[in-house]
Coordinates of C-alpha atoms and ligand atoms in Angstrom, one line a residue:
M1444 CA 42.4 80.0 122.4
N1445 CA 42.1 83.4 123.6
E1446 CA 43.3 86.3 121.9
M1447 CA 47.0 85.2 123.3
D1448 CA 49.2 83.3 120.9
E1449 CA 50.5 79.7 122.1
D1450 CA 54.1 80.8 121.5
E1451 CA 53.7 84.4 124.1
L1452 CA 52.0 81.2 126.7
D1453 CA 55.3 80.0 126.1
L1454 CA 54.0 76.1 126.4
D1455 CA 56.5 73.6 125.9
E1456 CA 56.5 70.2 124.0
E1457 CA 54.3 68.1 125.8
E1458 CA 51.7 70.8 126.3
R1459 CA 51.4 71.2 123.3
A1460 CA 50.8 67.8 122.3
M1461 CA 47.9 67.7 125.2
M1462 CA 46.5 70.8 124.1
E1463 CA 46.3 69.9 120.0
K1464 CA 44.9 66.1 121.2
F1465 CA 42.4 67.3 124.1
G1466 CA 41.6 70.2 123.0
A1467 CA 41.6 74.7 124.2
A1468 CA 39.6 73.0 126.9
A1469 CA 42.6 71.3 128.6
A1470 CA 44.7 74.0 127.9
P1471 CA 46.9 75.3 131.3
A1472 CA 45.0 77.9 133.4
E1473 CA 46.3 81.4 132.1
G1474 CA 48.7 82.7 135.9
E1475 CA 49.6 79.4 137.2
E1476 CA 52.1 80.0 138.9
D1477 CA 52.0 77.7 142.5
P1478 CA 55.5 75.7 141.7
D1479 CA 54.3 72.7 144.0
F1480 CA 51.0 72.1 141.9
R1481 CA 50.5 68.9 140.7
S1482 CA 48.1 68.0 137.6
G1483 CA 47.5 65.0 135.4
F1484 CA 45.1 62.1 134.0
V1485 CA 44.3 58.8 136.0
A1486 CA 42.6 55.9 133.6
L1487 CA 40.2 53.5 135.6
V1488 CA 40.7 50.3 133.2
G1489 CA 39.6 47.0 133.7
R1490 CA 36.9 43.8 132.4
P1491 CA 33.4 45.6 132.2
S1492 CA 31.4 46.0 135.5
V1493 CA 34.3 45.4 138.0
G1494 CA 33.2 49.0 138.9
K1495 CA 34.8 51.6 137.1
S1496 CA 32.2 53.9 136.9
T1497 CA 30.9 53.8 140.1
L1498 CA 35.1 54.2 141.6
L1499 CA 34.3 57.1 139.4
N1500 CA 31.0 58.3 140.5
A1501 CA 32.4 58.1 144.2
C1502 CA 35.4 60.2 143.1
M1503 CA 33.3 62.9 142.8
G1504 CA 31.0 62.6 144.9
E1505 CA 27.9 63.0 142.7
K1506 CA 26.5 60.9 139.4
I1507 CA 27.6 62.1 136.1
A1508 CA 28.7 58.7 134.8
I1509 CA 26.0 55.9 134.1
T1510 CA 25.9 52.2 136.4
S1511 CA 24.7 49.1 135.8
P1512 CA 24.9 45.4 136.4
V1513 CA 25.0 44.7 132.5
A1514 CA 29.1 44.7 130.9
Q1515 CA 29.7 47.2 128.3
T1516 CA 27.3 50.0 130.4
T1517 CA 29.9 52.8 129.6
R1518 CA 30.7 53.5 125.5
K1519 CA 31.9 55.8 126.0
R1520 CA 35.5 57.4 127.8
M1521 CA 34.6 60.1 130.1
R1522 CA 37.4 62.2 131.9
A1523 CA 36.3 63.8 135.3
V1524 CA 37.9 66.3 137.1
I1525 CA 38.7 66.9 141.1
D1526 CA 39.9 70.3 141.8
R1527 CA 41.9 70.2 145.2
P1528 CA 43.5 72.7 147.1
G1529 CA 47.3 72.2 145.3
C1530 CA 46.2 69.9 142.8
Q1531 CA 43.8 68.1 139.9
L1532 CA 43.3 64.8 138.7
V1533 CA 41.2 64.2 135.5
V1534 CA 39.6 60.8 136.3
V1535 CA 39.3 59.2 133.0
D1536 CA 36.7 56.2 132.8
T1537 CA 36.6 53.7 130.0
P1538 CA 34.4 50.5 128.8
G1539 CA 35.2 47.7 129.9
L1540 CA 37.3 45.6 128.1
H1541 CA 36.6 42.3 127.0
K1542 CA 36.6 39.9 123.8
P1543 CA 35.2 41.4 121.0
K1544 CA 32.2 39.6 119.1
D1545 CA 31.0 42.9 116.9
A1546 CA 32.3 46.2 115.8
L1547 CA 30.8 48.3 118.9
G1548 CA 33.6 45.8 121.1
K1549 CA 36.4 46.5 119.0
E1550 CA 36.1 50.2 119.1
L1551 CA 35.3 49.8 123.0
N1552 CA 38.5 47.7 123.0
K1553 CA 40.1 50.2 120.9
V1554 CA 38.5 53.5 123.5
A1555 CA 39.8 51.9 126.6
L1556 CA 43.3 50.8 125.5
A1557 CA 44.6 54.2 124.2
E1558 CA 43.9 55.9 127.5
L1559 CA 47.0 53.1 129.0
A1560 CA 49.2 55.4 126.6
D1561 CA 48.3 58.7 127.6
V1562 CA 48.4 59.0 130.7
D1563 CA 50.8 59.2 134.8
V1564 CA 48.3 56.5 136.6
V1565 CA 46.7 53.5 135.4
A1566 CA 44.5 52.1 138.2
F1567 CA 43.6 48.4 136.7
L1568 CA 40.6 47.5 138.8
I1569 CA 39.4 43.4 140.0
D1570 CA 36.0 42.8 141.4
A1571 CA 36.5 41.3 145.2
T1572 CA 33.5 39.0 144.0
R1573 CA 34.8 37.2 140.9
P1574 CA 38.0 34.7 140.2
V1575 CA 40.9 36.4 138.6
G1576 CA 40.6 34.9 135.4
R1577 CA 41.2 34.9 132.3
G1578 CA 40.0 38.4 130.5
D1579 CA 42.4 39.8 133.4
E1580 CA 45.0 38.3 132.7
W1581 CA 44.6 39.7 128.7
V1582 CA 43.6 43.2 130.4
A1583 CA 47.2 42.5 133.1
K1584 CA 49.4 42.3 130.0
H1585 CA 48.5 45.4 128.9
V1586 CA 48.4 47.4 131.9
A1587 CA 52.3 46.1 132.4
A1588 CA 53.2 46.7 128.3
S1589 CA 52.0 50.9 129.2
K1590 CA 54.1 52.7 129.8
A1591 CA 52.4 55.2 132.8
P1592 CA 54.5 56.2 135.5
F1593 CA 52.6 54.9 137.9
K1594 CA 50.2 51.5 138.4
L1595 CA 47.5 51.0 141.2
L1596 CA 46.0 47.6 141.6
V1597 CA 42.1 48.2 143.0
I1598 CA 39.9 45.7 143.8
T1599 CA 36.5 47.2 144.3
K1600 CA 33.6 46.1 146.1
A1601 CA 35.1 45.2 149.3
D1602 CA 31.7 45.8 150.7
K1603 CA 30.5 42.4 149.2
A1604 CA 33.1 39.4 150.1
E1605 CA 34.8 38.8 153.5
P1606 CA 37.7 39.6 153.8
E1607 CA 39.2 36.7 153.5
T1608 CA 38.1 37.1 149.7
V1609 CA 39.3 39.9 149.7
Q1610 CA 43.0 38.4 150.4
Q1611 CA 42.9 36.1 147.6
Q1612 CA 41.5 38.5 145.4
L1613 CA 45.6 40.5 146.0
E1614 CA 47.6 37.6 145.7
A1615 CA 46.2 36.5 142.3
A1616 CA 46.1 39.6 140.8
R1617 CA 49.1 40.7 142.3
A1618 CA 50.7 37.5 139.7
L1619 CA 49.5 39.5 136.7
A1620 CA 51.8 42.3 137.3
P1621 CA 54.3 44.6 138.7
F1622 CA 52.4 47.5 140.4
D1623 CA 53.3 50.0 142.8
D1624 CA 50.8 50.0 144.8
E1625 CA 47.7 48.4 146.1
L1626 CA 44.2 49.9 147.6
V1627 CA 40.9 47.3 148.6
V1628 CA 37.6 50.5 148.0
S1629 CA 33.8 50.0 147.9
A1630 CA 32.6 52.7 145.9
R1631 CA 29.4 52.1 147.5
E1632 CA 30.5 52.7 150.8
G1633 CA 32.6 55.8 150.4
F1634 CA 35.1 52.5 152.2
N1635 CA 39.0 54.1 151.1
V1636 CA 38.3 56.6 148.5
D1637 CA 39.5 59.1 149.2
S1638 CA 42.7 57.6 149.7
F1639 CA 42.7 56.6 146.3
I1640 CA 42.2 60.1 145.1
D1641 CA 45.6 61.1 148.0
I1642 CA 47.2 57.8 146.2
V1643 CA 46.5 58.8 143.0
S1644 CA 47.5 62.4 143.0
A1645 CA 50.9 62.4 145.2
H1646 CA 52.1 60.4 142.0
L1647 CA 51.1 63.1 139.5
P1648 CA 53.8 65.0 138.0
Y1649 CA 53.8 69.2 138.9
G1650 CA 52.5 71.1 136.6
P1651 CA 49.8 73.2 135.6
R1652 CA 46.0 72.1 135.7
W1653 CA 44.5 71.3 132.4
F1654 CA 41.2 72.2 133.0
P1655 CA 39.3 75.0 134.0
E1656 CA 38.3 75.6 137.9
G1657 CA 34.9 74.7 137.7
M1658 CA 34.4 72.0 134.9
D1659 CA 33.0 68.0 135.8
T1660 CA 33.5 66.4 132.5
D1661 CA 34.4 67.1 129.3
M1662 CA 31.1 65.6 128.4
T1663 CA 28.8 67.4 125.9
D1664 CA 24.9 68.0 127.8
E1665 CA 23.7 65.0 124.8
D1666 CA 25.8 63.0 125.9
L1667 CA 25.3 63.5 129.5
V1668 CA 21.6 63.2 128.5
G1669 CA 22.5 59.9 126.5
E1670 CA 23.7 58.4 128.7
F1671 CA 21.3 58.5 131.5
I1672 CA 18.3 57.4 128.7
R1673 CA 20.4 54.6 127.8
E1674 CA 20.8 53.7 132.0
K1675 CA 17.0 53.7 132.4
V1676 CA 17.0 51.2 129.3
L1677 CA 19.8 48.8 130.8
L1678 CA 18.0 49.1 134.4
N1679 CA 14.4 48.4 132.8
C1680 CA 14.9 46.1 130.4
R1681 CA 16.9 42.1 130.4
Q1682 CA 18.0 40.1 128.2
E1683 CA 19.4 41.3 124.6
V1684 CA 17.8 44.8 124.9
P1685 CA 20.2 46.7 126.9
H1686 CA 22.7 45.7 124.4
S1687 CA 20.9 46.5 120.9
V1688 CA 20.5 50.3 122.5
A1689 CA 21.8 53.5 121.7
V1690 CA 20.3 56.8 121.9
K1691 CA 20.5 59.4 119.9
V1692 CA 19.6 62.7 121.7
D1693 CA 18.0 65.0 118.9
D1694 CA 17.9 68.1 120.2
I1695 CA 18.6 70.4 123.3
S1696 CA 17.1 73.6 124.1
W1697 CA 16.8 75.6 127.0
P1698 CA 13.3 77.4 126.8
K1699 CA 13.7 79.7 130.4
R1700 CA 16.8 79.3 132.2
D1701 CA 15.7 76.9 134.4
Q1702 CA 14.0 74.3 131.7
L1703 CA 15.4 71.9 129.3
S1704 CA 14.4 70.3 126.6
V1705 CA 15.2 67.2 124.7
T1706 CA 13.8 64.8 122.4
A1707 CA 15.5 62.1 121.6
T1708 CA 15.4 58.8 119.2
I1709 CA 16.0 55.2 120.7
L1710 CA 17.9 52.5 118.4
V1711 CA 17.1 48.8 119.1
E1712 CA 17.9 46.1 116.5
R1713 CA 14.2 44.9 116.1
E1714 CA 10.9 45.5 116.2
G1715 CA 10.4 43.4 118.6
Q1716 CA 13.3 45.0 121.0
K1717 CA 10.9 48.7 119.8
A1718 CA 7.8 46.8 121.2
I1719 CA 9.8 45.8 124.6
L1720 CA 11.3 49.1 124.8
I1721 CA 7.6 50.8 124.5
G1722 CA 5.5 48.4 126.3
R1723 CA 2.4 47.6 127.2
R1724 CA 0.6 51.1 125.5
G1725 CA 3.5 53.0 125.9
S1726 CA 4.1 51.8 129.7
M1727 CA 7.4 51.3 129.5
I1728 CA 9.3 54.5 127.4
K1729 CA 7.3 56.4 130.3
K1730 CA 8.9 55.0 133.2
I1731 CA 12.6 54.7 131.0
G1732 CA 11.1 58.7 130.6
T1733 CA 10.8 59.3 133.7
A1734 CA 13.7 57.3 135.7
A1735 CA 15.7 59.5 133.2
R1736 CA 14.6 62.8 133.9
K1737 CA 14.4 62.6 137.0
D1738 CA 18.2 62.5 136.8
I1739 CA 18.6 64.9 134.0
E1740 CA 16.8 67.3 137.1
R1741 CA 19.6 67.1 139.4
L1742 CA 22.7 67.0 137.0
F1743 CA 21.3 70.1 135.3
G1744 CA 19.0 71.4 138.5
A1745 CA 16.5 72.6 135.9
K1746 CA 13.6 71.2 135.5
A1747 CA 13.4 68.6 132.0
Y1748 CA 11.0 67.7 128.9
L1749 CA 12.0 65.0 127.6
D1750 CA 10.2 63.6 124.3
L1751 CA 11.5 60.4 123.6
K1752 CA 11.3 57.7 119.8
V1753 CA 12.7 54.9 119.3
R1754 CA 13.9 53.3 116.2
V1755 CA 14.9 49.8 114.2
Q1756 CA 17.9 49.6 112.9
P1757 CA 18.8 47.0 112.0
E1758 CA 22.3 45.4 113.3
W1759 CA 23.5 48.8 113.8
R1760 CA 26.2 47.6 115.6
R1761 CA 28.2 45.8 112.4
D1762 CA 27.9 49.4 111.1
A1763 CA 31.2 51.2 111.4
N1764 CA 29.2 54.6 109.6
E1765 CA 26.7 54.5 112.2
I1766 CA 28.2 53.6 115.0
R1767 CA 30.7 56.5 114.0
E1768 CA 28.3 58.3 113.9
L1769 CA 26.8 57.9 117.2
G1770 CA 30.3 58.9 118.2
L1771 CA 31.1 55.9 119.4
E1772 CA 34.4 55.5 117.3
A1773 CA 37.9 55.2 118.6
D1774 CA 40.0 58.1 117.7
E1775 CA 42.9 57.0 115.0
Ligands
LIG2207 N1 28.0 46.6 146.2 C1 28.8 46.9 145.5 N2 28.4 47.0 144.4 C2 29.3 48.0 143.5 C3 30.5 48.2 143.1 N3 31.3 49.7 142.8 C4 30.1 48.9 141.8 N4 29.2 47.2 142.1 C5 27.9 47.5 141.1 O1 28.4 46.7 140.4 C6 27.7 46.9 138.5 C7 29.4 47.8 137.6 O2 29.1 48.6 138.2 P1 30.2 50.3 137.3 O3 30.5 50.8 138.1 O4 28.8 49.9 135.7 O5 31.1 48.7 136.1 P2 32.3 49.2 135.5 O6 33.1 49.2 135.4 O7 31.9 50.8 134.6 O8 31.3 48.7 134.1 P3 31.1 48.3 132.1 O9 31.1 50.0 132.1 O10 30.4 47.6 131.5 O11 33.1 48.2 132.2 C8 27.0 47.8 139.0 O12 25.9 47.1 139.3 C9 27.3 48.7 140.1 O13 26.6 49.1 141.5 C10 30.5 48.5 145.0 O14 32.1 49.4 145.4 N5 30.2 47.7 145.7
LIG2208 MG1 31.4 51.7 133.2

């Protein structure tokens, strides 16, 4: 907090708690005096692959969260900030809730469930193209138990399902938990994305913005770059490789203002996976690097140089220390 003492700002208890939790970046902007200004958090929750990250990107109008058909694509909570006249909405992307198979899976669930306790609005996403099942029932129980004052049911991927199927999904989902409102969206086609923002914004509490205007996300550059690299692995490799991969960004430097240089290590669990990732004469790692570089260049608006290495770290997903090292541990 710059120069000013917290007491001088006359923060109320809730604001103080938020600042403790989110750090100074989340401090309410000074001088924000509009009593009609709304500001708050919506968490996107649901099973893996229902389209949470894709909806976040559609809300932002740009890709900042990684997406893929592989379950558990998202491993870290991401907050994305939408500034509108009279309102600041923070959209929180969470890992898909699932039956965990290892220590990593348990942490991912903890990360997602923690958000249910901390937001103003919970958006529970259900995939229009997959029958409502026990996984959704389990998530719904947690949504029902959340103290968030407004709960929104969202049926996703409307572009991929017949209207009758969407209707059936709505009916099945309504039976899972009480919701305050419902919406059918297609993040891919932009259908009802603005309505999603409008509905959620209308149910945020009054108060000043939590993040400075113009700040898109709370993710560090290292996190964003690491995730983009991991996404390209998910999109290019199959079977067990995607789940065994983690990316450590060792260094980011800016040799010039419009140039960044990244050194990163891709962790895998077995030698065979390393061989797949490197590919024949390095063809796979080159493909991954080229695709990641394009995304990084677009996001940062600068020319990027990527130096990727692959390292075997057996069973890292079962190793609590390694999970912590990688920043994948849930906050206690
Ligand atoms: N057709 C269609 N596909 C979508 C839509 N939204 C998401 N998808 C696809 O569904 C898959 C999963 O999307 P994600 O956004 O990664 O899903 P997620 O819920 O964030 O998944 P996890 O991070 O694993 O929990 C991707 O292949 C997306 O392209 C949509 O509106 N329409
Ligand atoms: Mg995701």
